[in-house]
């Protein structure tokens, strides 16, 4: 099952066009079950496949609002305080380090949703996060500064998370 679900040590995979989700139970789960189902729901709601992994996976991580049992903003704050990252780098090479990219994208999409609304997040899903300037007159770097300011209040001191895999 693990090989079918995800060769990268994940918990599941969604085949959105076939309406099939494969999940595997684990003691320490990345989420709480909404993630893979969310991929199916958003695909059938919008009628389109996502433009990029950052928006798609970020939206799905946000649907659980947790990553490895921790609040996604707390995990994101932990990551930015322990690793040099830029949102633009994560967007451009999303699959390079999924242990970082998934919680970062989930936190960033949550921030966009809370500050700029559902329609903005749906736009990013359909057209790519890199095109967010078409609906918000701000560059990704400006939004990253706002996001970092937002997440810095979230406690991360008790988080035990493997940043290097």
mmCIF file of C-alpha atoms in Angstrom:
data_model
loop_
_atom_site.group_PDB
_atom_site.id
_atom_site.type_symbol
_atom_site.label_atom_id
_atom_site.label_comp_id
_atom_site.label_asym_id
_atom_site.label_seq_id
_atom_site.Cartn_x
_atom_site.Cartn_y
_atom_site.Cartn_z
ATOM 1 C CA UNK A 1 0.000 0.000 0.000
ATOM 2 C CA UNK A 2 2.804 2.404 0.837
ATOM 3 C CA UNK A 3 4.285 2.008 -2.649
ATOM 4 C CA UNK A 4 0.906 2.599 -4.268
ATOM 5 C CA UNK A 5 -0.056 5.538 -2.055
ATOM 6 C CA UNK A 6 3.131 7.529 -2.232
ATOM 7 C CA UNK A 7 6.748 6.616 -2.846
ATOM 8 C CA UNK A 8 7.812 9.666 -0.793
ATOM 9 C CA UNK A 9 6.657 8.410 2.613
ATOM 10 C CA UNK A 10 3.297 10.141 2.387
ATOM 11 C CA UNK A 11 -0.085 9.017 3.536
ATOM 12 C CA UNK A 12 -2.076 8.993 0.338
ATOM 13 C CA UNK A 13 -2.767 9.998 -3.192
ATOM 14 C CA UNK A 14 -5.800 11.296 -5.051
ATOM 15 C CA UNK A 15 -6.612 10.331 -8.626
ATOM 16 C CA UNK A 16 -8.980 13.236 -9.168
ATOM 17 C CA UNK A 17 -10.249 12.423 -12.631
ATOM 18 C CA UNK A 18 -11.067 8.835 -11.579
ATOM 19 C CA UNK A 19 -12.556 9.985 -8.252
ATOM 20 C CA UNK A 20 -10.292 7.587 -6.311
ATOM 21 C CA UNK A 21 -8.409 8.277 -3.090
ATOM 22 C CA UNK A 22 -5.930 5.875 -1.518
ATOM 23 C CA UNK A 23 -5.049 6.511 2.116
ATOM 24 C CA UNK A 24 -2.830 4.608 4.498
ATOM 25 C CA UNK A 25 -3.185 4.755 8.249
ATOM 26 C CA UNK A 26 -0.126 5.815 10.213
ATOM 27 C CA UNK A 27 0.444 6.715 13.824
ATOM 28 C CA UNK A 28 2.130 10.006 12.925
ATOM 29 C CA UNK A 29 0.093 11.367 10.058
ATOM 30 C CA UNK A 30 0.743 14.532 8.086
ATOM 31 C CA UNK A 31 -2.920 15.419 8.250
ATOM 32 C CA UNK A 32 -6.260 14.119 9.354
ATOM 33 C CA UNK A 33 -7.836 12.733 6.211
ATOM 34 C CA UNK A 34 -9.182 15.834 4.520
ATOM 35 C CA UNK A 35 -6.080 16.366 2.386
ATOM 36 C CA UNK A 36 -6.604 13.735 -0.335
ATOM 37 C CA UNK A 37 -10.382 14.138 -0.333
ATOM 38 C CA UNK A 38 -9.876 17.860 -0.750
ATOM 39 C CA UNK A 39 -8.010 17.236 -4.032
ATOM 40 C CA UNK A 40 -11.112 15.431 -5.355
ATOM 41 C CA UNK A 41 -13.539 18.032 -4.076
ATOM 42 C CA UNK A 42 -11.669 21.069 -5.420
ATOM 43 C CA UNK A 43 -11.157 19.431 -8.818
ATOM 44 C CA UNK A 44 -14.859 18.676 -9.143
ATOM 45 C CA UNK A 45 -15.826 22.101 -7.773
ATOM 46 C CA UNK A 46 -13.610 24.035 -10.188
ATOM 47 C CA UNK A 47 -13.623 21.586 -13.095
ATOM 48 C CA UNK A 48 -9.910 22.149 -13.692
ATOM 49 C CA UNK A 49 -6.665 20.556 -12.656
ATOM 50 C CA UNK A 50 -4.447 22.798 -10.526
ATOM 51 C CA UNK A 51 -1.932 25.007 -12.292
ATOM 52 C CA UNK A 52 0.866 24.294 -9.812
ATOM 53 C CA UNK A 53 1.807 22.040 -6.923
ATOM 54 C CA UNK A 54 2.216 24.925 -4.504
ATOM 55 C CA UNK A 55 -1.415 26.024 -4.771
ATOM 56 C CA UNK A 56 -2.863 22.518 -5.017
ATOM 57 C CA UNK A 57 -0.953 20.987 -2.123
ATOM 58 C CA UNK A 58 -1.097 24.186 -0.093
ATOM 59 C CA UNK A 59 -4.872 24.269 -0.381
ATOM 60 C CA UNK A 60 -5.064 20.583 0.607
ATOM 61 C CA UNK A 61 -2.727 21.031 3.608
ATOM 62 C CA UNK A 62 -4.791 24.043 4.664
ATOM 63 C CA UNK A 63 -7.939 21.860 4.519
ATOM 64 C CA UNK A 64 -6.526 19.832 7.437
ATOM 65 C CA UNK A 65 -5.099 22.959 9.118
ATOM 66 C CA UNK A 66 -2.475 20.667 10.646
ATOM 67 C CA UNK A 67 0.803 19.138 9.578
ATOM 68 C CA UNK A 68 2.223 16.226 11.571
ATOM 69 C CA UNK A 69 -0.268 17.087 14.300
ATOM 70 C CA UNK A 70 0.876 20.709 14.601
ATOM 71 C CA UNK A 71 -0.837 23.907 13.513
ATOM 72 C CA UNK A 72 0.409 24.743 10.009
ATOM 73 C CA UNK A 73 1.383 28.316 10.903
ATOM 74 C CA UNK A 74 3.440 26.965 13.830
ATOM 75 C CA UNK A 75 5.228 24.478 11.564
ATOM 76 C CA UNK A 76 5.863 27.214 8.990
ATOM 77 C CA UNK A 77 7.279 29.474 11.705
ATOM 78 C CA UNK A 78 9.509 26.608 12.865
ATOM 79 C CA UNK A 79 10.778 26.093 9.312
ATOM 80 C CA UNK A 80 11.497 29.768 8.578
ATOM 81 C CA UNK A 81 13.341 30.059 11.895
ATOM 82 C CA UNK A 82 15.481 26.986 11.240
ATOM 83 C CA UNK A 83 16.048 27.001 7.504
ATOM 84 C CA UNK A 84 16.788 29.641 4.876
ATOM 85 C CA UNK A 85 13.807 29.619 2.531
ATOM 86 C CA UNK A 86 12.046 31.966 0.166
ATOM 87 C CA UNK A 87 8.482 31.435 -1.007
ATOM 88 C CA UNK A 88 9.531 32.047 -4.618
ATOM 89 C CA UNK A 89 12.110 29.236 -4.399
ATOM 90 C CA UNK A 90 9.514 26.865 -2.949
ATOM 91 C CA UNK A 91 7.071 27.778 -5.740
ATOM 92 C CA UNK A 92 9.646 27.304 -8.497
ATOM 93 C CA UNK A 93 10.960 23.960 -7.202
ATOM 94 C CA UNK A 94 8.032 22.627 -5.190
ATOM 95 C CA UNK A 95 8.974 18.935 -5.322
ATOM 96 C CA UNK A 96 12.614 19.514 -4.311
ATOM 97 C CA UNK A 97 11.962 19.246 -0.562
ATOM 98 C CA UNK A 98 8.377 18.273 0.237
ATOM 99 C CA UNK A 99 9.053 18.136 3.975
ATOM 100 C CA UNK A 100 9.418 21.930 3.691
ATOM 101 C CA UNK A 101 7.213 22.785 0.712
ATOM 102 C CA UNK A 102 3.971 21.172 1.924
ATOM 103 C CA UNK A 103 3.669 22.959 5.292
ATOM 104 C CA UNK A 104 5.036 26.221 3.847
ATOM 105 C CA UNK A 105 2.501 26.179 1.006
ATOM 106 C CA UNK A 106 -0.319 25.233 3.405
ATOM 107 C CA UNK A 107 0.518 28.098 5.719
ATOM 108 C CA UNK A 108 0.919 30.583 2.867
ATOM 109 C CA UNK A 109 -2.381 29.543 1.234
ATOM 110 C CA UNK A 110 -4.107 29.798 4.634
ATOM 111 C CA UNK A 111 -2.683 33.305 5.003
ATOM 112 C CA UNK A 112 -3.887 34.285 1.507
ATOM 113 C CA UNK A 113 -7.340 32.860 2.263
ATOM 114 C CA UNK A 114 -7.648 34.661 5.596
ATOM 115 C CA UNK A 115 -6.371 38.004 4.293
ATOM 116 C CA UNK A 116 -7.569 38.072 0.673
ATOM 117 C CA UNK A 117 -10.435 35.576 0.528
ATOM 118 C CA UNK A 118 -11.541 32.365 -1.121
ATOM 119 C CA UNK A 119 -11.765 33.809 -4.639
ATOM 120 C CA UNK A 120 -8.077 34.742 -4.512
ATOM 121 C CA UNK A 121 -7.100 31.232 -3.437
ATOM 122 C CA UNK A 122 -9.301 29.712 -6.156
ATOM 123 C CA UNK A 123 -7.629 31.987 -8.702
ATOM 124 C CA UNK A 124 -4.215 30.734 -7.559
ATOM 125 C CA UNK A 125 -5.409 27.137 -7.838
ATOM 126 C CA UNK A 126 -6.694 27.668 -11.382
ATOM 127 C CA UNK A 127 -3.942 29.948 -12.752
ATOM 128 C CA UNK A 128 -0.952 29.438 -10.459
ATOM 129 C CA UNK A 129 0.259 31.237 -7.369
ATOM 130 C CA UNK A 130 2.860 33.040 -9.461
ATOM 131 C CA UNK A 131 -0.011 34.926 -11.157
ATOM 132 C CA UNK A 132 -1.456 36.228 -7.877
ATOM 133 C CA UNK A 133 -0.431 39.777 -8.865
ATOM 134 C CA UNK A 134 -3.345 39.784 -11.311
ATOM 135 C CA UNK A 135 -5.815 39.730 -8.410
ATOM 136 C CA UNK A 136 -3.715 41.297 -5.640
ATOM 137 C CA UNK A 137 -1.539 44.238 -6.684
ATOM 138 C CA UNK A 138 1.461 42.888 -4.764
ATOM 139 C CA UNK A 139 4.487 40.840 -5.697
ATOM 140 C CA UNK A 140 5.151 37.462 -4.106
ATOM 141 C CA UNK A 141 8.034 38.975 -2.092
ATOM 142 C CA UNK A 142 5.682 41.572 -0.581
ATOM 143 C CA UNK A 143 3.135 38.898 0.295
ATOM 144 C CA UNK A 144 5.896 36.774 1.815
ATOM 145 C CA UNK A 145 6.839 39.638 4.152
ATOM 146 C CA UNK A 146 3.192 39.952 5.247
ATOM 147 C CA UNK A 147 2.951 36.174 5.736
ATOM 148 C CA UNK A 148 6.174 36.016 7.761
ATOM 149 C CA UNK A 149 4.888 38.818 9.960
ATOM 150 C CA UNK A 150 1.641 36.883 10.450
ATOM 151 C CA UNK A 151 3.225 33.535 11.361
ATOM 152 C CA UNK A 152 5.925 34.903 13.676
ATOM 153 C CA UNK A 153 3.371 34.977 16.502
ATOM 154 C CA UNK A 154 2.759 31.209 16.304
ATOM 155 C CA UNK A 155 4.669 29.191 18.905
ATOM 156 C CA UNK A 156 7.029 26.599 17.457
ATOM 157 C CA UNK A 157 9.310 25.800 20.407
ATOM 158 C CA UNK A 158 7.744 22.376 21.121
ATOM 159 C CA UNK A 159 7.754 21.243 17.511
ATOM 160 C CA UNK A 160 9.788 18.159 16.688
ATOM 161 C CA UNK A 161 10.003 18.087 12.906
ATOM 162 C CA UNK A 162 12.657 16.588 10.600
ATOM 163 C CA UNK A 163 13.808 19.348 8.276
ATOM 164 C CA UNK A 164 16.447 17.223 6.618
ATOM 165 C CA UNK A 165 15.428 14.029 4.873
#
